[in-house]
Every structure is written in structure tokens, then in C-alpha cells.
PDB file of C-alpha atoms and ligand atoms in Angstrom:
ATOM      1  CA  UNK A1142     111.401  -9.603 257.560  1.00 36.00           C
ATOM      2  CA  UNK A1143     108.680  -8.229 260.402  1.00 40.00           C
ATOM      3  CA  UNK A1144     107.972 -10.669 262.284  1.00 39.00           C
ATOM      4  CA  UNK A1145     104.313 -10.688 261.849  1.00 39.00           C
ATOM      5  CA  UNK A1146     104.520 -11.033 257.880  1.00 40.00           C
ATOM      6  CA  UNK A1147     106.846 -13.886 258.959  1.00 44.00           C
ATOM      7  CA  UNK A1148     103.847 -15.398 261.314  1.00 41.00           C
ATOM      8  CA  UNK A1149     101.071 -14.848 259.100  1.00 45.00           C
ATOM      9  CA  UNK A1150     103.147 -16.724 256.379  1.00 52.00           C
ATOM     10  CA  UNK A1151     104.329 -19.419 258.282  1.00 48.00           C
ATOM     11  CA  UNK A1152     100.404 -19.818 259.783  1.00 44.00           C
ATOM     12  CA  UNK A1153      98.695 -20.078 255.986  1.00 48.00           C
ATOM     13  CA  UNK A1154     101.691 -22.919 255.207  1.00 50.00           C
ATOM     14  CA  UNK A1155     100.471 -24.605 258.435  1.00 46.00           C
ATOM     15  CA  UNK A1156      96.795 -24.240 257.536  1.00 44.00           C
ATOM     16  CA  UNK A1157      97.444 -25.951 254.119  1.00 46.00           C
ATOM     17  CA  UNK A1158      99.794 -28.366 255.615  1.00 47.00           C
ATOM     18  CA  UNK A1159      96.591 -29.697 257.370  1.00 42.00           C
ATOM     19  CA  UNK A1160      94.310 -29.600 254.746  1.00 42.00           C
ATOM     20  CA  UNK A1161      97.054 -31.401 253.100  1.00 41.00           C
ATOM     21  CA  UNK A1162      96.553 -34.275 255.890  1.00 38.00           C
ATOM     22  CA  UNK A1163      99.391 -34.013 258.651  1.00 36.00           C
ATOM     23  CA  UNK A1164      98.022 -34.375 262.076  1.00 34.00           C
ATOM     24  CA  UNK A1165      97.041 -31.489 264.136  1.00 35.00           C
ATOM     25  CA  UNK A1166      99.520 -32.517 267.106  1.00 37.00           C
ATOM     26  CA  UNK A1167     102.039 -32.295 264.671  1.00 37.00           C
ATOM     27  CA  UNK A1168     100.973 -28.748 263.009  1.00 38.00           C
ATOM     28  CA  UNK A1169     100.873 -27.691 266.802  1.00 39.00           C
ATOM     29  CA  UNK A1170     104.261 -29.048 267.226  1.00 41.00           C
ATOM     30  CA  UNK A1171     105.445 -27.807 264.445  1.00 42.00           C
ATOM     31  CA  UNK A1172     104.277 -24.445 265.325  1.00 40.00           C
ATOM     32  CA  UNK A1173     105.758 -24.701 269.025  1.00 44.00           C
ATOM     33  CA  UNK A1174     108.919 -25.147 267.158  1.00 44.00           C
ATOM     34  CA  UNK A1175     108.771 -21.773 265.338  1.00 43.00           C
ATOM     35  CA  UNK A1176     107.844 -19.955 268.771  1.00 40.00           C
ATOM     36  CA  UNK A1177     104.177 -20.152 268.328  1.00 42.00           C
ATOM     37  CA  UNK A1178     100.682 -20.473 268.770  1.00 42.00           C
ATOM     38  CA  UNK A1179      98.606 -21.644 266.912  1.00 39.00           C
ATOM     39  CA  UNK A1180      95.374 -18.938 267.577  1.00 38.00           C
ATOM     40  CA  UNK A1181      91.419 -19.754 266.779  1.00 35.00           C
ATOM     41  CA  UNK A1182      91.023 -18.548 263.881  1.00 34.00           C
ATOM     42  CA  UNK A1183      93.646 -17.463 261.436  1.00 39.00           C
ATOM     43  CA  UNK A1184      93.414 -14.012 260.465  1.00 42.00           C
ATOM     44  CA  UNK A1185      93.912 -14.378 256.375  1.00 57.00           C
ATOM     45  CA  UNK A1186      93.650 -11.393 253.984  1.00 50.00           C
ATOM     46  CA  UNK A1187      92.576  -8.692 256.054  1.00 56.00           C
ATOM     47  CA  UNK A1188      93.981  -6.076 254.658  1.00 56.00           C
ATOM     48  CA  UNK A1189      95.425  -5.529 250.767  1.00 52.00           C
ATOM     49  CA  UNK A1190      99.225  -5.613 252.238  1.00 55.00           C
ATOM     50  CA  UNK A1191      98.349  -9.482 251.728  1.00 86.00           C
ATOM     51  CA  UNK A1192      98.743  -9.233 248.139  1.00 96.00           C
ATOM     52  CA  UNK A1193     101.492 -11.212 246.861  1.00 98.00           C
ATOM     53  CA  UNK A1194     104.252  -8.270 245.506  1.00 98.00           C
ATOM     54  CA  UNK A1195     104.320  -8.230 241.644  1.00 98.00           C
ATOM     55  CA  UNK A1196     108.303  -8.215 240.316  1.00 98.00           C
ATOM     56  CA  UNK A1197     109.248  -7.430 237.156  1.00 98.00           C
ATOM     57  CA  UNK A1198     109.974 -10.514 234.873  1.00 97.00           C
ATOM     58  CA  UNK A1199     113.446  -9.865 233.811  1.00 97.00           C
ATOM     59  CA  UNK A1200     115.168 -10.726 230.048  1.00 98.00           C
ATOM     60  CA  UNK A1201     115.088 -14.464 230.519  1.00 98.00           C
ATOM     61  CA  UNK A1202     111.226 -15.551 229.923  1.00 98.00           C
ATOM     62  CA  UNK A1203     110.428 -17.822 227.400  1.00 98.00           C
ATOM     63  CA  UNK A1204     106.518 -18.241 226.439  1.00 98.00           C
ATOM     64  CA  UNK A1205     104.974 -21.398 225.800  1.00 98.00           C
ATOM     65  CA  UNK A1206     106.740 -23.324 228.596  1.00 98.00           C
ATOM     66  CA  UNK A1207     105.608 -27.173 228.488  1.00 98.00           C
ATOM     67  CA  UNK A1208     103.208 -28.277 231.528  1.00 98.00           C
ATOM     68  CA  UNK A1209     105.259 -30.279 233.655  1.00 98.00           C
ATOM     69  CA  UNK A1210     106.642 -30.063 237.125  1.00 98.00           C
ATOM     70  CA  UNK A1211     110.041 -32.064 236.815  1.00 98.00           C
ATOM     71  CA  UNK A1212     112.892 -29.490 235.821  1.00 98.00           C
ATOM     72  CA  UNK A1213     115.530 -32.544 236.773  1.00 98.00           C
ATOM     73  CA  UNK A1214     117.245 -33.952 233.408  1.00 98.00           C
ATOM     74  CA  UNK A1215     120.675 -34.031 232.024  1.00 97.00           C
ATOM     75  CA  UNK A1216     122.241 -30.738 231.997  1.00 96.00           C
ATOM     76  CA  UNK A1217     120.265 -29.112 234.305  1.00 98.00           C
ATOM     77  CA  UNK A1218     121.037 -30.769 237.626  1.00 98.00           C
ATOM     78  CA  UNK A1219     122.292 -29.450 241.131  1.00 98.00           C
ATOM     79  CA  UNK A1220     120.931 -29.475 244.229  1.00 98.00           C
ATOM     80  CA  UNK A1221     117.523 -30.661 244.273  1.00 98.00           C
ATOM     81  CA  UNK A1222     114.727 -28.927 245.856  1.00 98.00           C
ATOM     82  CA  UNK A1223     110.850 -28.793 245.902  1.00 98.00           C
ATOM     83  CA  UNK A1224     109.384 -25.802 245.053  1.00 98.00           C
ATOM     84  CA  UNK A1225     105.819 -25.568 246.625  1.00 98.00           C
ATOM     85  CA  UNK A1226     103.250 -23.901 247.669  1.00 98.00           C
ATOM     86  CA  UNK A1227      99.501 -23.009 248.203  1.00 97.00           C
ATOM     87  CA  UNK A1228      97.802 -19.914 245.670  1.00 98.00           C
ATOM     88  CA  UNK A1229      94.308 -17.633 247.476  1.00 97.00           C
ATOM     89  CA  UNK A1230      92.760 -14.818 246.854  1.00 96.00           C
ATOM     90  CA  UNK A1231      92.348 -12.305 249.278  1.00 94.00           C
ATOM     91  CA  UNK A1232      90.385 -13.527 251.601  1.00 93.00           C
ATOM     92  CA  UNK A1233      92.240 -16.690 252.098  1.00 93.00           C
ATOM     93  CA  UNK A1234      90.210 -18.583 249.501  1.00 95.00           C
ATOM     94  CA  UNK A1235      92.241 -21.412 247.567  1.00 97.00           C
ATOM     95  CA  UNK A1236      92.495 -20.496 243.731  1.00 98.00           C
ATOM     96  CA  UNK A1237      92.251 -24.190 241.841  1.00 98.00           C
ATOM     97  CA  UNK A1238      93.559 -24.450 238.410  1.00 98.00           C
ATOM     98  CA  UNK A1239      95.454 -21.277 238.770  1.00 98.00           C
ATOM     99  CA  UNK A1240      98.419 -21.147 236.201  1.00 98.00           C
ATOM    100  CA  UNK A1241     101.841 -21.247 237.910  1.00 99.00           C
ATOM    101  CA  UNK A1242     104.540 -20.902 235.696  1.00 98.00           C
ATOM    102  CA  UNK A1243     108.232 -21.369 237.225  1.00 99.00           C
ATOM    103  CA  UNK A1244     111.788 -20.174 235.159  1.00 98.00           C
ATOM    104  CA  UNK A1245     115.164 -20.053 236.622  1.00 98.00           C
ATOM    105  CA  UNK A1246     118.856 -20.655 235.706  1.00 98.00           C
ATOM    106  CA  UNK A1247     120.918 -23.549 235.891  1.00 98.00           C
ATOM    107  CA  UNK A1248     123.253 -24.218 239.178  1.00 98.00           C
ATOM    108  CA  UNK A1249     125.904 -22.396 237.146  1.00 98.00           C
ATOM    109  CA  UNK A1250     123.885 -19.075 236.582  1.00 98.00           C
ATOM    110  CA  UNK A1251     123.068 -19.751 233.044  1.00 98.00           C
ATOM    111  CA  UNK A1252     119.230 -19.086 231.825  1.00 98.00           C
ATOM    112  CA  UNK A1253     118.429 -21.473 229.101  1.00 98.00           C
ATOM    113  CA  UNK A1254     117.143 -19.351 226.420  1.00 98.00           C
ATOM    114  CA  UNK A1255     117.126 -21.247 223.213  1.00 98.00           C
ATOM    115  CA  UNK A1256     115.107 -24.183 224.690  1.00 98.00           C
ATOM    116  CA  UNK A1257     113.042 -25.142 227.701  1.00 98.00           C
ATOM    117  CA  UNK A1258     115.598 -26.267 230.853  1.00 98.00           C
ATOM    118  CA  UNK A1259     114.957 -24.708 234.079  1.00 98.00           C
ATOM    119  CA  UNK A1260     111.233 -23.762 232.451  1.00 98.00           C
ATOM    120  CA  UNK A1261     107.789 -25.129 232.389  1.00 98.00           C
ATOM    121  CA  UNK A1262     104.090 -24.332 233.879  1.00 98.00           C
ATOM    122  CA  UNK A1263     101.907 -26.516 235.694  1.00 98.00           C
ATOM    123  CA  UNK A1264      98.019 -25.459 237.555  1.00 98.00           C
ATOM    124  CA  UNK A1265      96.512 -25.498 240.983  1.00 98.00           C
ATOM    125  CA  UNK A1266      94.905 -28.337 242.472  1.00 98.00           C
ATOM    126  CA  UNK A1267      91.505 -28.547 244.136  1.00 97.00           C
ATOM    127  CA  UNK A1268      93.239 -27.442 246.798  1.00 97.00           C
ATOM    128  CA  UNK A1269      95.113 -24.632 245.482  1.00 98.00           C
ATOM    129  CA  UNK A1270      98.318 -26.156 245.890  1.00 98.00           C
ATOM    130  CA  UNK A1271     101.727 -26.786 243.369  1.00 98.00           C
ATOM    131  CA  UNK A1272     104.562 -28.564 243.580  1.00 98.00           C
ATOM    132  CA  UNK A1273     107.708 -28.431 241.108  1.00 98.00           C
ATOM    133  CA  UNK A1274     110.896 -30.835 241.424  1.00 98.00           C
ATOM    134  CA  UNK A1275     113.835 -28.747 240.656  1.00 98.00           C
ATOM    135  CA  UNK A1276     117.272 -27.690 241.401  1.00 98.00           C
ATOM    136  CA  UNK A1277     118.292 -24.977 243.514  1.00 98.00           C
ATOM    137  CA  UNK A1278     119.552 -21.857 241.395  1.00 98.00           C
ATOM    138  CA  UNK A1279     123.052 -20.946 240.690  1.00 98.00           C
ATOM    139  CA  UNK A1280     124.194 -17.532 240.717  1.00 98.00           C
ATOM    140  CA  UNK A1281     125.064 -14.722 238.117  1.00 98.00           C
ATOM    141  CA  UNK A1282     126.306 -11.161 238.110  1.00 97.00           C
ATOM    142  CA  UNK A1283     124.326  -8.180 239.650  1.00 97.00           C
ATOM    143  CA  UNK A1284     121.368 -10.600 241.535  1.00 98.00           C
ATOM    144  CA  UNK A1285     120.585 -12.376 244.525  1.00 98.00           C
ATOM    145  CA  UNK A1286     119.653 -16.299 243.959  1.00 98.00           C
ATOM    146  CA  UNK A1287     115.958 -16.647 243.056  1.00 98.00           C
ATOM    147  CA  UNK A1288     113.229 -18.224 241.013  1.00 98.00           C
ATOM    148  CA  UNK A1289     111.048 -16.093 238.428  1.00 98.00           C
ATOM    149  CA  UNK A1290     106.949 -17.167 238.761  1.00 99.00           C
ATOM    150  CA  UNK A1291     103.827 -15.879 237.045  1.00 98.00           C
ATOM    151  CA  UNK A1292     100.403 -17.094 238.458  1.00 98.00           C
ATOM    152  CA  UNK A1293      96.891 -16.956 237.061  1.00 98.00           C
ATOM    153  CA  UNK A1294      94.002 -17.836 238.492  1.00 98.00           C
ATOM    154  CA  UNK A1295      91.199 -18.682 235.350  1.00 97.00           C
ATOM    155  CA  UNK A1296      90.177 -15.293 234.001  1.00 97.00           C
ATOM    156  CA  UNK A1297      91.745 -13.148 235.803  1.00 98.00           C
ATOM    157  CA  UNK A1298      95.370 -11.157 235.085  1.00 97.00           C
ATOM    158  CA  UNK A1299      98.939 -12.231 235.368  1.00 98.00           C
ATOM    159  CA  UNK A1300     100.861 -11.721 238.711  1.00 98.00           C
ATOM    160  CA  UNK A1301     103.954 -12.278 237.611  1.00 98.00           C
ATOM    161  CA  UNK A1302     106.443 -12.585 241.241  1.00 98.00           C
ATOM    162  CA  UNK A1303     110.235 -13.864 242.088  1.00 98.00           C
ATOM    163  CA  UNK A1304     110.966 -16.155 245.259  1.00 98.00           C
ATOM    164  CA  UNK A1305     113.891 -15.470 247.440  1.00 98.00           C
ATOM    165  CA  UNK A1306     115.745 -17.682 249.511  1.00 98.00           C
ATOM    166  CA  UNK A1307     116.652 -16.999 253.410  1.00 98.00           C
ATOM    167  CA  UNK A1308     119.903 -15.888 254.790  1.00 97.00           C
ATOM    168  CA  UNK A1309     121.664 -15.305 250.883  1.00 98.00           C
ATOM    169  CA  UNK A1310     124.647 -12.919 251.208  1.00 97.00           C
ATOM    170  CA  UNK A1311     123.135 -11.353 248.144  1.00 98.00           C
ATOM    171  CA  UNK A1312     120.060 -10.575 249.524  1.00 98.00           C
ATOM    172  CA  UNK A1313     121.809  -7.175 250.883  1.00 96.00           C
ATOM    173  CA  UNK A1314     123.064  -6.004 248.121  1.00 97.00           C
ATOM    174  CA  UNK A1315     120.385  -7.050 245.409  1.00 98.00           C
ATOM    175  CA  UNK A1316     118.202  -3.805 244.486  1.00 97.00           C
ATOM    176  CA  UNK A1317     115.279  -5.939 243.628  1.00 98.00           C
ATOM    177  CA  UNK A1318     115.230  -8.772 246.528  1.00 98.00           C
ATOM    178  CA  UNK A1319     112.243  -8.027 248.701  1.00 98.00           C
ATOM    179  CA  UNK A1320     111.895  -9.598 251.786  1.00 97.00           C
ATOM    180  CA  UNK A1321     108.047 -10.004 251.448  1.00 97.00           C
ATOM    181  CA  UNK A1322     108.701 -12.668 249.092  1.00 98.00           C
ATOM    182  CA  UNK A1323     111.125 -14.999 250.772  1.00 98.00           C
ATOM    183  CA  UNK A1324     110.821 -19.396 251.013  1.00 98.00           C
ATOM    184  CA  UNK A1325     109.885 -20.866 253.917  1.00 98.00           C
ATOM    185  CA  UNK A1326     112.555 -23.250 253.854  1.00 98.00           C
ATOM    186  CA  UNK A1327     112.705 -27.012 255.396  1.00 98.00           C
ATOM    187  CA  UNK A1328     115.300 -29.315 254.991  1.00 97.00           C
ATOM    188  CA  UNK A1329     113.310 -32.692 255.911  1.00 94.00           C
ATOM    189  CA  UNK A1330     112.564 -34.817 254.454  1.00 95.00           C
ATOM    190  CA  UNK A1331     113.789 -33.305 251.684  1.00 97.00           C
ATOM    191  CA  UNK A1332     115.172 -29.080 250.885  1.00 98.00           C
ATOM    192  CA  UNK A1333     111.855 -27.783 250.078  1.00 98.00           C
ATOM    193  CA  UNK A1334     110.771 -23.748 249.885  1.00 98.00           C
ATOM    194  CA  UNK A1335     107.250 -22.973 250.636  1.00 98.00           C
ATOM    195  CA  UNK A1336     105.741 -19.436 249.692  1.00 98.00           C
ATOM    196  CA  UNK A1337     101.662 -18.838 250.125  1.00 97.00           C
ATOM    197  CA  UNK A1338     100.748 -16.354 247.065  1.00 98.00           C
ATOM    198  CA  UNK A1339      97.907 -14.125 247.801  1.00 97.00           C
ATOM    199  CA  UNK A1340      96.181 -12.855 244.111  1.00 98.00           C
ATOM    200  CA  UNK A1341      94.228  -9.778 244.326  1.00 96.00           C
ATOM    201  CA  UNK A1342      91.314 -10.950 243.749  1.00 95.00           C
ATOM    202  CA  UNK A1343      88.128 -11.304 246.161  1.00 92.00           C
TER     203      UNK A1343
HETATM  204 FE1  FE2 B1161     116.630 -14.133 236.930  1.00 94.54          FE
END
């Protein structure tokens, strides 16, 4: 990943991260962690490389997912993760009530495709934020691990995205993986993956 995609990234999940409430001594730590700092204004959306890379949806989409952001039940269980992150437009702007819609396999591989495991939709906050509870996902022939996303913002088209996760062997050898669209990862308190998703709108 270039390291300035990398900074940009990890700058907007900072940015919301305070919006979100932490302190700014902590941001700044946080940032001083990563190898950085934090500058006076954050550039955001400068230029229409921002734009969150459309991916094609694959075989496995279901419409009509239910709204809900708990994948966790019996028979679709694993190693838990939060999947979350912060939807803008362009020019940084946070999209509320954007429709973010979230699919993946099971921890064995397997996409549930005569019901609704592993599927469901949820929308934006006021602050252009999501969160879904989930499991990490399993593995199956000819791809890397990832999750399959489509976002919305009211009126406006369909990006529809996958998420990839850090340092996965299959990342090499995956002819779709881009590493534009890789978590953030954090493993405290809990394994979350962050990913800021820039719509092209204005
Ligand atoms: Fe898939």
C-alpha cells in the first residue's frame, strides 16, 4: 500500500475517532504510534483518486437483506470482529443515512444463499458512521479473505466495494484484492477493521 494512501486513511479514521469523542491527547498519541503527525488541517478529497474503488459483487448477493447489524447467531459464529467505519463524499463531508449493506461467508467459506446468515444492511448515522458485529470470514477456493459491501448515500447510485484484510497470504495471489481497499485493523479492545469510504459525490 503507498504510504500516503495509508496516511490519509489512517488520518480520516482519526478525524472521526474524535468526532466520535476520544480525547485529542489520545488521537495524538495514537497517531505518534503509527509514525505520525497529526498536521493542521487534514487534506480530505482533493483529488478523485479519493473515491472509494467500486468491485464487482460476485455470485453470492442476496437482495432484501434485513436491517440489522448483529451477524452473531447459531451457525454462523467464529471469530468475532467489528466491522466499522465512517462514509463522505468527496470533499470529506459525512454522508448520514447512507445505506451500507455487508455479505460474507461463514468461518468455513460457505456463503449462505438460501437464507440471510452472514447478510443484512443497516444506514449512516448523523455522523456518517456504521458499525456491524460479525465474525471474521473463512476462506474458499480461488479468493483472498474479505467482506462484500454496497453503500448508498439517499438518492444517489450504488457503490458496491469489498474490504480486505492486512498481511493475508492470499492477498498475493488473489486477482481481485486491491490494496486501496484494505481494514485498518486494531485488536483492542476488541478485533475491529476500520475502512473510511469516499462516494463520488460532491
Ligand atoms: Fe465473496
Amino acid at each position: 500500500m503507498p504510504a500516503e494512501i495509508g496516511r490519509r486513511r489512517f488520518l480520516k479514521g482519526i478525524v472521526t475517532a474524535g468526532v466520535a469523542g476520544l480525547s485529542l491527547s489520545g488521537l495524538t498519541r495514537a497517531a505518534e504510534a503509527q509514525g505520525l503527525s497529526l498536521p493542521p488541517t487534514l487534506a480530505c478529497g482533493d483529488d478523485d483518486d479519493e473515491v472509494t474503488e467500486a468491485q464487482t459483487e460476485g455470485p453470492y448477493f442476496t437482495p432484501n437483506s434485513p436491517e440489522r447489524t448483529n451477524f452473531r447467531e447459531a451457525g454462523f459464529a467464529g471469530t468475532n470482529i467489528v466491522l466499522t467505519g465512517l462514509v463522505v463524499t468527496r470533499s470529506c463531508r459525512p454522508v448520514p443515512q447512507a445505506l451500507v449493506e455487508l455479505w460474507h461467508c461463514d468461518d468455513g467459506g460457505t456463503y449462505d444463499n438460501a437464507g440471510y446468515k452472514g447478510r443484512g444492511h443497516t444506514f449512516t448515522d448523523a455522523l456518517g458512521t456504521y458499525r456491524f458485529e460479525t465474525i471474521v470470514p473463512g476462506l474458499y477456493p480461488g479468493r483472498t479473505r474479505h467482506f462484500h459491501l454496497k453503500f448508498q448515500a439517499p438518492n444517489n447510485p450504488v457503490l458496491t466495494t469489498q474490504f480486505y484484510f492486512p498481511g493475508e497470504p492470499g492477498n498475493l495471489r488473489d486477482g481481485i484484492f486491491s490494496d486501496e481497499l484494505l481494514l485498518e485493523i486494531a485488536s483492542e479492545p476488541e478485533l475491529t477493521g476500520w475502512f473510511t469510504t469516499v462516494l463520488d459525490i460532491a
